[in-house]
Each structure stands twice: as structure tokens, then as C-alpha cells.
XYZ file of C-alpha atoms in Angstrom:
653
model
C 192.938 26.098 173.654
C 195.147 25.031 170.734
C 192.115 25.278 168.432
C 191.502 28.828 169.578
C 195.111 29.769 168.867
C 194.952 28.099 165.465
C 191.788 30.067 164.588
C 193.374 33.386 165.550
C 196.544 32.613 163.623
C 194.510 31.589 160.595
C 192.540 34.848 160.671
C 195.706 36.924 160.935
C 197.267 35.074 158.027
C 194.154 35.544 155.906
C 194.069 39.270 156.653
C 197.748 39.590 155.776
C 197.207 37.672 152.556
C 194.271 39.928 151.663
C 196.377 43.025 152.251
C 199.262 41.662 150.224
C 196.874 40.724 147.405
C 195.422 44.207 147.424
C 198.872 45.746 147.273
C 200.061 43.446 144.500
C 197.096 43.921 142.149
C 197.792 46.834 139.775
C 195.641 49.944 140.417
C 194.514 50.109 136.802
C 193.358 46.509 137.035
C 191.276 47.327 140.113
C 189.698 50.283 138.321
C 188.932 48.184 135.246
C 187.295 45.452 137.312
C 185.172 47.985 139.186
C 184.090 49.710 135.969
C 183.235 46.403 134.286
C 181.171 45.189 137.214
C 179.322 48.526 137.410
C 178.488 48.548 133.705
C 177.264 44.955 133.898
C 174.974 45.858 136.770
C 173.606 49.147 135.397
C 174.205 49.273 131.662
C 176.068 52.563 132.143
C 179.750 53.164 131.577
C 181.850 54.205 134.564
C 185.199 55.912 134.074
C 187.725 56.228 136.885
C 190.477 58.692 136.091
C 193.545 59.601 138.079
C 194.204 56.036 139.144
C 193.130 53.890 142.059
C 195.316 53.852 145.160
C 195.053 51.254 147.915
C 194.960 52.454 151.521
C 195.874 50.617 154.699
C 195.124 53.320 157.256
C 192.868 54.255 158.908
C 190.923 51.538 157.044
C 191.698 48.996 154.402
C 190.373 50.449 151.171
C 190.951 52.488 148.037
C 191.145 56.119 146.997
C 190.341 57.206 143.450
C 190.740 60.252 141.327
C 187.877 61.528 139.210
C 184.798 59.351 138.730
C 182.167 59.655 135.991
C 179.003 57.673 135.303
C 177.467 57.973 131.839
C 174.052 59.488 131.289
C 171.110 57.956 129.444
C 171.719 57.728 125.669
C 169.009 60.310 124.928
C 170.360 62.941 127.346
C 172.538 65.814 126.176
C 173.542 66.956 129.663
C 176.877 65.151 129.950
C 177.629 62.590 132.690
C 174.856 61.625 135.055
C 177.390 61.721 137.883
C 180.851 63.180 138.121
C 182.992 63.515 141.229
C 186.482 64.742 141.958
C 187.272 61.698 144.041
C 186.029 58.727 146.024
C 187.464 57.100 149.139
C 186.206 53.756 150.474
C 187.395 52.040 153.646
C 186.214 48.555 154.715
C 186.593 46.235 157.697
C 188.821 43.316 156.541
C 187.646 41.012 159.319
C 184.016 41.467 158.252
C 185.009 40.732 154.669
C 186.274 37.313 155.724
C 182.807 36.473 157.049
C 181.138 37.480 153.770
C 179.746 40.760 155.096
C 180.560 44.184 153.716
C 181.251 46.505 156.638
C 182.246 49.867 155.267
C 184.085 52.061 157.707
C 183.755 55.146 155.579
C 182.804 56.425 152.156
C 183.802 59.943 151.148
C 182.454 61.343 147.893
C 184.145 64.606 146.985
C 182.308 67.308 144.997
C 179.838 65.031 143.210
C 177.685 66.585 140.496
C 174.487 64.638 139.825
C 172.091 65.317 136.935
C 168.553 63.920 137.191
C 166.548 64.393 134.005
C 163.102 63.419 132.753
C 162.423 63.570 129.019
C 159.229 64.723 127.318
C 157.877 61.159 127.344
C 158.356 60.815 131.096
C 161.464 58.616 131.016
C 164.056 59.261 133.718
C 167.807 59.058 133.205
C 168.051 57.110 136.464
C 166.264 54.157 134.863
C 169.065 51.620 134.310
C 168.552 48.272 132.574
C 171.869 46.490 133.199
C 173.184 43.587 131.151
C 172.223 39.945 131.520
C 174.718 37.608 133.173
C 176.772 35.362 130.869
C 175.276 31.976 129.924
C 175.890 29.399 132.564
C 176.906 32.015 135.106
C 174.761 32.239 138.163
C 173.851 35.643 139.461
C 175.735 36.485 142.604
C 173.850 35.963 145.807
C 174.035 39.447 147.203
C 170.911 39.639 149.274
C 170.042 38.416 152.666
C 167.323 35.854 153.297
C 163.992 37.236 152.203
C 165.411 39.283 149.319
C 166.400 42.297 151.386
C 169.638 44.248 151.607
C 173.003 42.580 151.298
C 174.950 42.351 154.506
C 176.103 45.930 154.121
C 176.821 48.454 156.838
C 178.409 51.886 156.710
C 179.875 53.472 159.782
C 180.064 56.850 158.100
C 179.516 58.126 154.561
C 179.976 61.759 153.586
C 179.343 64.016 150.626
C 181.129 67.355 150.489
C 180.502 70.149 148.009
C 177.902 68.215 146.065
C 175.230 69.410 143.653
C 172.059 67.937 142.167
C 170.368 69.366 139.066
C 166.779 68.396 138.232
C 165.703 68.882 134.609
C 162.115 68.352 133.462
C 162.041 68.528 129.667
C 158.252 68.217 129.551
C 157.735 71.212 131.829
C 160.777 73.087 130.545
C 162.108 73.651 134.069
C 165.523 73.270 135.670
C 166.239 73.320 139.396
C 169.594 73.020 141.112
C 170.522 72.141 144.674
C 174.157 72.893 145.396
C 176.503 73.186 148.332
C 175.416 69.742 149.515
C 177.173 68.456 152.621
C 175.738 65.212 153.945
C 176.589 62.502 156.450
C 175.002 59.043 156.528
C 175.397 56.402 159.223
C 174.272 52.776 158.847
C 176.209 50.745 161.424
C 173.999 47.677 160.894
C 172.229 46.729 157.669
C 169.216 45.574 159.659
C 169.384 48.502 162.062
C 168.800 52.251 162.076
C 169.851 54.781 159.455
C 170.712 58.391 160.291
C 171.132 61.106 157.682
C 171.975 64.764 158.090
C 172.306 67.054 155.095
C 172.605 70.747 154.345
C 172.427 72.503 151.001
C 171.605 75.680 149.125
C 168.265 75.377 147.338
C 167.571 78.313 145.036
C 170.076 80.274 147.137
C 168.227 79.444 150.342
C 169.839 77.410 153.151
C 168.014 74.116 153.703
C 168.876 71.298 156.095
C 167.393 67.833 156.620
C 167.677 65.380 159.492
C 166.291 61.857 158.968
C 166.152 58.823 161.241
C 164.841 55.413 160.130
C 164.553 52.719 162.759
C 165.062 49.904 160.227
C 166.380 50.524 156.739
C 165.750 46.888 155.843
C 162.035 47.381 156.518
C 162.003 50.232 154.030
C 163.531 48.107 151.282
C 161.192 45.206 152.069
C 158.090 47.424 151.943
C 157.380 47.087 155.647
C 156.420 49.849 158.103
C 159.140 51.361 160.256
C 159.318 54.290 162.687
C 160.696 57.472 161.143
C 161.623 60.966 162.328
C 162.169 63.843 159.916
C 163.073 67.485 160.404
C 163.327 70.012 157.589
C 164.636 73.546 158.101
C 164.423 76.228 155.406
C 165.473 79.668 156.531
C 163.413 80.398 159.631
C 160.820 77.707 158.849
C 160.809 74.212 160.330
C 158.778 71.089 159.566
C 158.946 68.112 161.899
C 157.367 64.673 161.550
C 157.457 61.703 163.904
C 155.587 58.539 163.016
C 155.622 55.513 160.738
C 156.540 55.134 157.071
C 155.290 52.167 155.046
C 157.009 51.963 151.664
C 154.943 48.922 150.729
C 151.744 50.961 150.881
C 153.454 54.269 150.113
C 151.900 55.700 153.257
C 152.975 57.667 156.316
C 151.193 58.278 159.581
C 152.280 60.311 162.561
C 152.524 63.701 164.236
C 153.216 66.828 162.198
C 154.628 69.966 163.804
C 155.319 72.740 161.315
C 156.202 76.355 162.024
C 156.636 78.341 158.826
C 157.934 81.592 160.236
C 159.980 82.487 157.141
C 157.589 82.052 154.238
C 159.650 84.047 151.755
C 162.626 81.693 152.225
C 160.377 78.642 152.000
C 158.712 79.738 148.751
C 162.071 80.739 147.293
C 163.524 77.324 148.127
C 160.542 75.693 146.410
C 161.097 77.852 143.334
C 157.792 79.650 143.818
C 156.968 83.329 143.953
C 155.877 84.620 147.328
C 152.059 84.753 147.003
C 151.825 87.752 149.306
C 149.247 86.264 151.641
C 147.078 88.821 153.472
C 147.689 89.567 157.130
C 145.623 87.129 159.144
C 145.899 84.393 156.517
C 149.610 83.643 156.894
C 151.385 86.807 155.747
C 154.112 86.374 158.358
C 153.595 82.979 159.947
C 151.815 79.691 159.346
C 151.955 76.925 161.924
C 150.245 73.539 161.910
C 150.068 70.676 164.374
C 148.103 67.457 164.174
C 147.946 63.816 163.168
C 149.147 63.447 159.585
C 148.052 60.583 157.330
C 149.238 60.358 153.714
C 148.471 57.558 151.254
C 149.461 56.277 147.839
C 146.270 57.725 146.345
C 147.663 61.218 146.795
C 145.531 62.033 149.825
C 146.879 63.895 152.853
C 144.815 64.388 156.005
C 145.635 66.426 159.098
C 143.315 65.410 161.933
C 143.053 66.968 165.395
C 144.660 69.952 163.728
C 145.617 73.287 165.195
C 146.284 75.829 162.468
C 147.821 79.223 163.217
C 147.664 81.988 160.612
C 149.495 85.012 161.969
C 147.435 85.800 165.092
C 144.442 83.627 164.174
C 143.985 80.082 165.470
C 141.680 77.455 163.961
C 141.078 73.866 164.991
C 139.513 70.897 163.231
C 140.337 68.626 160.319
C 142.030 69.313 156.976
C 142.462 67.121 153.937
C 143.949 67.367 150.447
C 143.489 64.894 147.594
C 145.283 64.969 144.249
C 143.686 61.991 142.505
C 141.059 63.983 140.585
C 141.242 66.490 137.767
C 142.266 69.143 140.292
C 143.582 69.059 143.845
C 140.772 69.250 146.380
C 140.852 70.778 149.848
C 138.371 69.626 152.470
C 138.147 71.182 155.905
C 135.904 71.384 158.934
C 137.200 74.220 161.089
C 136.180 76.225 164.123
C 137.711 79.355 165.566
C 137.306 82.163 168.031
C 137.307 85.724 166.758
C 139.332 86.012 163.558
C 141.228 89.176 162.662
C 140.954 89.546 158.892
C 141.121 93.325 158.634
C 143.480 93.057 155.672
C 140.668 91.599 153.567
C 138.575 94.723 154.055
C 141.206 97.324 153.195
C 142.070 100.271 155.375
C 138.540 100.963 156.535
C 136.185 103.836 155.783
C 133.529 103.761 153.145
C 133.262 100.511 151.405
C 133.340 102.395 148.172
C 137.098 102.004 148.279
C 136.587 98.381 147.288
C 136.255 99.062 143.591
C 134.963 102.649 143.453
C 136.397 106.120 143.197
C 135.116 109.604 142.602
C 135.091 108.769 138.897
C 133.003 105.618 139.324
C 133.492 101.899 139.577
C 136.900 100.404 138.919
C 137.499 99.144 135.389
C 140.530 97.084 136.401
C 140.197 93.491 135.127
C 139.210 90.874 137.700
C 141.118 87.621 137.227
C 138.859 84.737 138.258
C 141.130 82.015 136.863
C 142.610 81.073 140.290
C 139.196 79.616 141.158
C 139.889 76.844 138.637
C 143.203 75.774 140.175
C 141.640 73.583 142.860
C 138.354 72.350 144.293
C 137.305 72.820 147.898
C 134.686 71.841 150.448
C 135.200 73.936 153.576
C 132.986 74.524 156.599
C 133.882 77.267 159.080
C 132.334 78.255 162.373
C 133.833 81.326 164.046
C 132.884 83.384 167.081
C 133.479 86.521 165.058
C 135.129 88.008 161.977
C 136.779 91.421 161.829
C 136.978 92.251 158.126
C 138.153 95.814 158.567
C 135.155 97.602 157.078
C 132.794 94.928 158.395
C 132.638 93.287 161.820
C 130.609 90.091 162.133
C 129.521 88.084 165.160
C 128.952 84.325 165.221
C 129.556 83.128 161.664
C 128.686 79.730 160.201
C 129.535 79.391 156.517
C 130.185 76.606 154.028
C 132.192 77.023 150.827
C 132.105 74.622 147.893
C 134.450 75.183 144.967
C 134.045 72.917 141.944
C 135.629 73.515 138.526
C 135.985 77.247 139.106
C 132.524 77.790 140.608
C 132.415 78.831 144.275
C 129.189 78.579 146.261
C 129.224 80.295 149.651
C 126.350 79.297 151.922
C 125.803 81.752 154.761
C 124.105 79.423 157.214
C 123.981 82.094 159.873
C 125.952 85.283 160.157
C 125.359 87.605 163.103
C 125.918 91.144 161.884
C 124.871 94.665 162.821
C 122.613 93.512 165.671
C 120.748 91.251 163.243
C 121.443 88.272 160.991
C 122.349 87.618 157.360
C 121.641 84.308 155.647
C 121.499 82.975 152.111
C 123.880 82.118 149.310
C 126.497 83.815 147.148
C 127.833 82.202 143.967
C 131.004 83.270 142.141
C 131.562 81.424 138.863
C 134.979 81.923 137.298
C 134.913 78.949 134.932
C 134.165 81.127 131.905
C 134.905 84.750 132.672
C 133.260 85.990 135.870
C 129.625 85.715 136.942
C 128.215 86.387 140.398
C 124.816 85.945 142.000
C 123.313 86.343 145.441
C 120.145 85.297 147.217
C 120.280 86.863 150.665
C 117.982 87.687 153.552
C 119.091 90.527 155.808
C 117.023 90.403 158.990
C 116.590 93.252 161.505
C 120.016 94.786 161.064
C 121.014 98.221 162.354
C 120.831 100.484 159.304
C 123.338 103.188 160.170
C 126.403 100.943 160.680
C 125.672 98.608 157.738
C 125.114 101.508 155.323
C 128.223 103.228 156.671
C 130.342 100.130 156.085
C 129.001 99.255 152.640
C 128.053 102.610 151.141
C 129.629 105.286 153.317
C 126.116 106.585 154.111
C 125.679 107.630 157.752
C 122.323 109.448 157.877
C 119.799 106.621 158.130
C 119.067 105.244 161.613
C 116.798 102.369 162.583
C 116.468 98.657 161.875
C 115.740 96.993 158.576
C 114.986 93.742 156.817
C 115.775 93.145 153.156
C 115.630 90.426 150.541
C 118.270 90.605 147.819
C 118.333 88.440 144.683
C 120.843 89.796 142.180
C 123.123 88.493 139.458
C 125.710 89.926 137.083
C 128.476 88.932 134.700
C 131.496 90.944 133.641
C 135.241 91.241 133.742
C 135.518 94.264 136.048
C 133.641 95.908 138.886
C 132.330 98.507 136.441
C 131.054 95.810 134.080
C 129.409 93.913 136.928
C 127.588 96.995 138.225
C 126.305 97.849 134.748
C 125.081 94.265 134.270
C 123.227 93.852 137.569
C 119.797 92.264 137.333
C 117.312 90.868 139.823
C 114.819 91.985 142.438
C 114.318 92.512 146.134
C 112.426 94.307 148.881
C 113.059 96.400 152.004
C 111.189 96.865 155.272
C 112.504 99.459 157.732
C 111.107 99.960 161.236
C 111.078 103.164 163.278
C 114.013 105.467 162.663
C 115.152 108.825 161.417
C 116.949 110.452 158.520
C 119.605 112.984 159.452
C 120.463 115.953 157.288
C 117.086 117.176 156.067
C 113.665 117.986 157.526
C 111.008 116.775 155.120
C 108.174 118.289 157.159
C 109.921 121.672 157.222
C 110.532 121.577 153.493
C 106.872 120.943 152.794
C 105.462 123.305 155.388
C 107.433 126.236 154.083
C 107.762 125.026 150.486
C 111.501 125.479 150.890
C 114.145 122.850 150.071
C 116.715 124.514 152.298
C 115.648 122.700 155.459
C 118.896 120.786 155.437
C 122.105 120.583 157.438
C 123.249 119.833 160.961
C 120.403 119.211 163.384
C 117.800 118.696 160.664
C 116.103 115.312 160.676
C 113.046 113.434 159.462
C 111.499 110.954 161.866
C 109.618 107.999 160.388
C 107.607 105.025 161.621
C 108.315 102.744 158.656
C 109.637 102.558 155.118
C 108.681 99.689 152.805
C 109.116 98.960 149.133
C 110.158 96.514 146.455
C 112.418 96.889 143.453
C 113.639 95.326 140.254
C 117.063 95.723 138.657
C 117.828 95.506 134.949
C 121.089 96.409 133.184
C 122.376 97.995 136.360
C 119.350 100.277 136.895
C 117.154 99.812 139.972
C 113.483 100.718 139.546
C 110.964 101.225 142.348
C 107.343 102.362 142.231
C 105.828 101.417 145.589
C 107.931 103.074 148.276
C 105.741 103.800 151.311
C 107.061 106.260 153.891
C 105.084 106.745 157.101
C 105.809 109.130 159.966
C 103.893 111.036 162.640
C 103.830 114.174 160.470
C 104.461 113.008 156.926
C 103.206 110.126 154.844
C 104.863 109.787 151.471
C 105.101 107.558 148.459
C 108.134 107.232 146.257
C 109.069 106.067 142.805
C 111.971 106.420 140.436
C 115.249 104.876 139.395
C 118.755 104.477 140.756
C 121.409 103.862 138.118
C 123.812 101.632 140.060
C 126.224 101.344 137.151
C 126.259 105.084 136.493
C 126.012 105.976 140.202
C 123.169 108.453 139.595
C 119.549 108.665 140.684
C 116.261 110.210 139.580
C 113.749 109.731 142.357
C 110.581 111.466 143.467
C 109.119 111.391 146.970
C 105.539 112.634 147.027
C 104.387 113.419 150.577
C 101.233 114.707 152.202
C 102.713 117.142 154.695
C 101.645 117.617 158.280
C 98.470 115.593 158.048
C 95.985 116.435 160.766
C 97.838 119.599 161.739
C 95.861 122.849 161.560
C 96.847 124.941 158.593
C 98.389 122.171 156.514
C 95.267 121.263 154.610
C 96.950 118.247 152.950
C 99.011 120.061 150.310
C 101.156 117.468 148.473
C 104.500 118.807 147.182
C 106.797 116.274 145.421
C 110.443 116.236 146.466
C 112.871 115.516 143.612
C 116.169 113.768 144.383
C 118.512 113.672 141.390
C 122.120 113.683 140.240
C 125.110 111.675 141.374
C 124.484 109.642 144.487
C 127.726 110.867 146.044
C 126.225 114.392 146.182
C 122.511 114.262 145.259
C 120.422 117.394 144.710
C 117.104 118.018 146.467
C 114.352 120.208 145.019
C 110.603 120.790 145.428
C 108.668 120.150 142.214
C 106.317 123.138 141.969
C 105.146 122.188 138.480
C 103.556 118.808 139.132
C 99.977 119.989 139.846
C 100.980 121.928 142.939
C 99.702 125.190 141.435
C 96.261 123.687 140.960
C 96.346 122.426 144.536
C 97.255 125.894 145.797
C 94.536 127.580 143.645
C 91.973 125.133 144.964
C 93.052 125.767 148.539
C 93.007 129.539 147.887
C 89.420 129.368 146.553
C 88.372 127.291 149.545
C 89.845 129.906 151.863
C 88.179 132.757 149.977
C 84.790 131.015 150.061
C 85.247 130.372 153.748
C 86.128 134.020 154.389
C 83.096 135.195 152.442
C 80.833 132.869 154.330
C 82.151 134.042 157.672
C 81.807 137.716 156.673
C 78.251 137.234 155.471
C 77.384 135.448 158.669
C 78.774 138.337 160.680
C 76.589 140.779 158.701
C 73.480 138.699 159.025
C 73.493 137.624 155.437
C 73.453 134.259 153.802
C 75.152 133.199 150.596
C 74.106 130.799 147.913
C 76.299 128.572 145.975
C 76.945 131.311 143.414
C 78.499 133.579 145.983
C 75.559 136.109 146.108
C 73.694 137.106 149.303
C 69.990 136.614 149.699
C 67.998 139.775 150.654
C 70.424 142.169 149.000
C 68.956 142.183 145.471
C 72.152 140.887 144.041
C 74.381 143.176 146.078
C 77.702 141.493 146.630
C 78.962 140.463 149.987
C 81.705 143.006 149.552
C 79.215 145.853 149.096
C 77.130 144.682 151.992
C 80.178 144.558 154.164
C 81.058 148.092 153.154
C 77.584 149.381 154.035
C 77.656 147.602 157.311
C 80.993 149.151 158.137
C 79.659 152.676 157.380
C 76.759 152.077 159.715
C 79.128 151.060 162.419
C 81.065 154.266 161.847
C 77.848 156.403 161.950
C 77.514 157.072 158.254
C 74.246 157.037 156.158
């Protein structure tokens, strides 16, 4: 018992002696010692102004006036750190055992400047000075080389600011209004940090929990929980951090409901994402894995873009020449109306009454990153186009995007093939597509604003073009293709009526041309489509067609040459070409009466006259030879014989 009393008395005496020593040492001396030790450890000068005042309550400690820490010699930004004041309180009993148990640390209005020069050197890189000869370095670490026996009940920063300067990039970013609280009650135990600040005038807060700070400093894995809030956006992570491998693994739960605040905080312009692709909200959940190689993977992911939900796996790597996105995603029906504009004729996507748009197309964003994305969706609503089951793969490498349409259900048929957009040097596009048994009226309505053609069709399209605008692309189109249409009808004009009556006015509401099939092939050069083998078949009209369609100029010069009403009494196979010309927005129709039609009519007229003569001669009991004269009449014409016969019938001589 006496030993216990002696121990207690000894501790009390030691504490009293420590307090007395602290009170007796001049404040300036304390400041000088602290500054000298700091400079020896870091190589940077520390200046404490306003004196150092010892405190006994609520903790044993000191309170300083202004504090400054010098910047790197090459920096011109003033002190690396300056603060209006610093208060430190320690546990005197813990000090006697060799541990540093800090009750509180209050840093008032610190201003921190972090700068990287053009060569990549940071002002936070501190060399320190070597210990004096024969002087052993102080043993400040615990066994294993970890943290010293340091604990902090509570450390605060009020009214702080951090400025980041990148001389190489020529950028400066400032985080101000920093209020932070850190708790580390046990050096080997958990660390908790809460902080709030203004980042580019946006409120941002962070909450961090580390299960073992010592594990972090020793490069060992430790459980971690992080929550970041920026405006109305939140990012949460719960998992494991391994500083030895520079890796994290765990569950990500992000809900970015305030994208404008998030981009502003990051110092980025709001990209103006389209509705359906994150215009108002982006949310992501899944298993996050990030490594030292710059790779980030989100597995078992659920991605929400406004009202669209996708599931699968996402990955980003930054080790190559460009960041690369990889993804395997599936989805239900996706609402992407914003990508197709406001609807109506597809001509709005780059056309007007005056022609194709000449606005420059910037393809440079294609070179910002690479991608390898596979998407399977139950449907896509693109505004002007509605697709069914869609399976596509997109590869983007060095500015060249290749879109493989594995299978796209559209317009009661399917579309397959490949589209390539190369933006590495200007803009070049190409397509190799097969359109199989699609409904013609809706697809032509969506893509060309043309509503008159009904039926089903199959087409092969192989086209390419290069240019800096839609107008340039349309004038540079080249390639070939073919069409095969099944049974259908053309609204708006009656081809049989036009040819029967030799009148091009058989047009308007209720007029239509029914056909059994339309086939043909075409070539395209310098934006002009040429066709010479169009075959049009219908119950009443067979026709052939040839001509050109100037896609760049949006005009056409085409001739349909039919044989009207074949097999119908009275038609006699007269072939009257139908000319279609002018702008394709309002083409003109006209019957070509100069292309041999007169000869056809004269021939038909002669045939009718010969037939009439033959029938008249037969009625009069005469016969005609090939010269048109009647045998038995001594050269008397059929006309004269008919006249005589008529007089006899009337009782004349």
C-alpha cells in the first residue's frame, strides 16, 4: 500500500514540476525551440509571431499568435502556410509515459498554398536537415516504423483556405471557408474526419472514417467509409483502402441529383447532357474496384440516367494514351427522345428549306477517349425513330468510332451492319447496312418526311463521305446499293389514270398507284445517285425507270417509262414516259409527249384506220389487198364502194 501511495505522490510531483517548468520557461524561448525543431525536420523556416502563451486550463498546452511556414525557394506565392493562431492542449499524465496525447488542436484561419512548378515539383516536398554529427535521430516511431504514440481527442480548423496552383497547366483553384474536425483518440485506432468548405462557390462536405490510421501509414488494408456531398449530389463508399497497393474495393452508392453544382465544384462547365443521358440525374450503385494502374471498375452495376436504368459492368482505365471506357450493359426500353429532336420529318436534323446545314461539325471530342461498349436494350425511343430489341457494339479508338448493329428491330423488320465515324482527321463517315423487310411508310416518314409510299422493303446501303458539315457530307457521298419493295401502293397520284388519259393531273387526295413490286440498284458519286434499272410492276402498269437524284443539291431528274393498262381493251400498249423533276421537297410531274409518243400514236392511228377499212370492205363484200385497194372494183377505193353501197341501200341508182 505504501508503494502505491509513493507512486501517486511521485506522479503528482512530476506533473507539478512539469507545469512549473512550463511556466518558468520564457515564451520566446519556447517559440524559438519549436521553430528550430521544425526547420531541422522540414528544411522550411517557421515564424511564430505574437508570442507563445502557456495554458493550464482546460488542458496543459500553449496558445500562439500568428504562424507562418515558408514556401519552396522557387515559389513566388508567399508563405506555404499562414494562420492567425494555434492552440495545442496535451495530457500531462500521458507525457510522463512517453506518449503524446493531444486533447485538442485548434488552427485558426489557416491559409495553405499548394503549388506545382512547370517541371512537376511540388512545394510540399521538404528535404529537412541532417542531424548533427554524433547525435542520434530521435526515436519517434512505434515498433515496426509506424506512427509515434500520438493521439488527438479533437482537432479543428476554422475559416481555412487551400489554394492549388498548377504552373504547368496555368490553372489556379481555391477551396475556402474550410471548417473541419478530426478525432484520433488512439494512434492505433480509428480516425474520424468531418469537413465543410466552399469549392468554386459551391458548398461541399466530406465525412471520412478509417478503422485504423496506423494501417494506412504502414501500407496495410483497412476498412474505410467515405461520404461526399456537393450541392444536391452525394457519393458514398464503404469498403477497404490499401495504401500499400494504392487500391480500394467496396460498395459505391452515388446519386448525382445536382449536376450543375457538381461540375461547378470541379471547375468544369456543365456539359449540358441530353435528357435521358443524365441531364437532371445520374445515379450509380455497384462494387467498385480501383487500382494503382489507374483502372476503375464498377461491377454488378446499376446505372440510372434520368428515367433510364441500365445494368452490367463498367470500367475506366487511364494508363494508355487516352482514357478508355469499357462497358457491357443491358436495359429495358430506353427513352432517348432528346437525341432525335422534337420529332417530325428527319430533315430537321441538318436540313432546312434552303438545303443541308453548313454549320461545322466538330468531331474532335471523339479523340478525347477510347471506348469498347456493348449494349442490349429492349427498345430505344429516339424521338423521330422508335426501335425494338437493339443489340449494338461501339468501339472508339484514336478518334475512330465503329458502331456494329448486330441486330436492330425496327419498323416491323430488322437493320444490321456497320457504321463508321472517323474524326481523327476532320470527319469521314461510312456505312454498310442491310435493311430487311421494313415497313416503308413509317421509315420514310421518320427519315425523309415522305408519307406516300406503303408496303415492305429490303435495301442494301454502302455509302461513304468526308466533309466538315452536313452539306459537305451530302455533296461528297459515294457508294452503291439496291432496293427490293414488295406489294404496296403510292398515294397522291394515279399512274394508270395519267397514262390512260394522257393527263398528268391525276393527282391529289384519293389518287393512288398500286404495285406488286419495285426493284432497282444504284450508284452514288459526288452526292449524285444514278439508277438505270428500276423495275415497277403492278396489275395495270409495268414501268421501267432511270435518272438521277442529286442528294447534295436536293433535286431530281427522273423518268418513269410505263406500258399502261396492259391487257385492257383499248389501251393497245401505248408507252408514255412520266418525267419527275425539280426539288425533291416539291417535285414536278409531267408526261413527255416528245419522246417518240407521236410516232406511237401515228402507228396506232394507222392500225385503227386499216382495221376500219377492212371491216367496212368486209361489210360490203369486198376484199382489200395490202395496198389498201379492193379487188373487183377496178381500182375503186373502199370509200367509193362504200358510198355506192349506201346509195343502193337508200334506193338510188
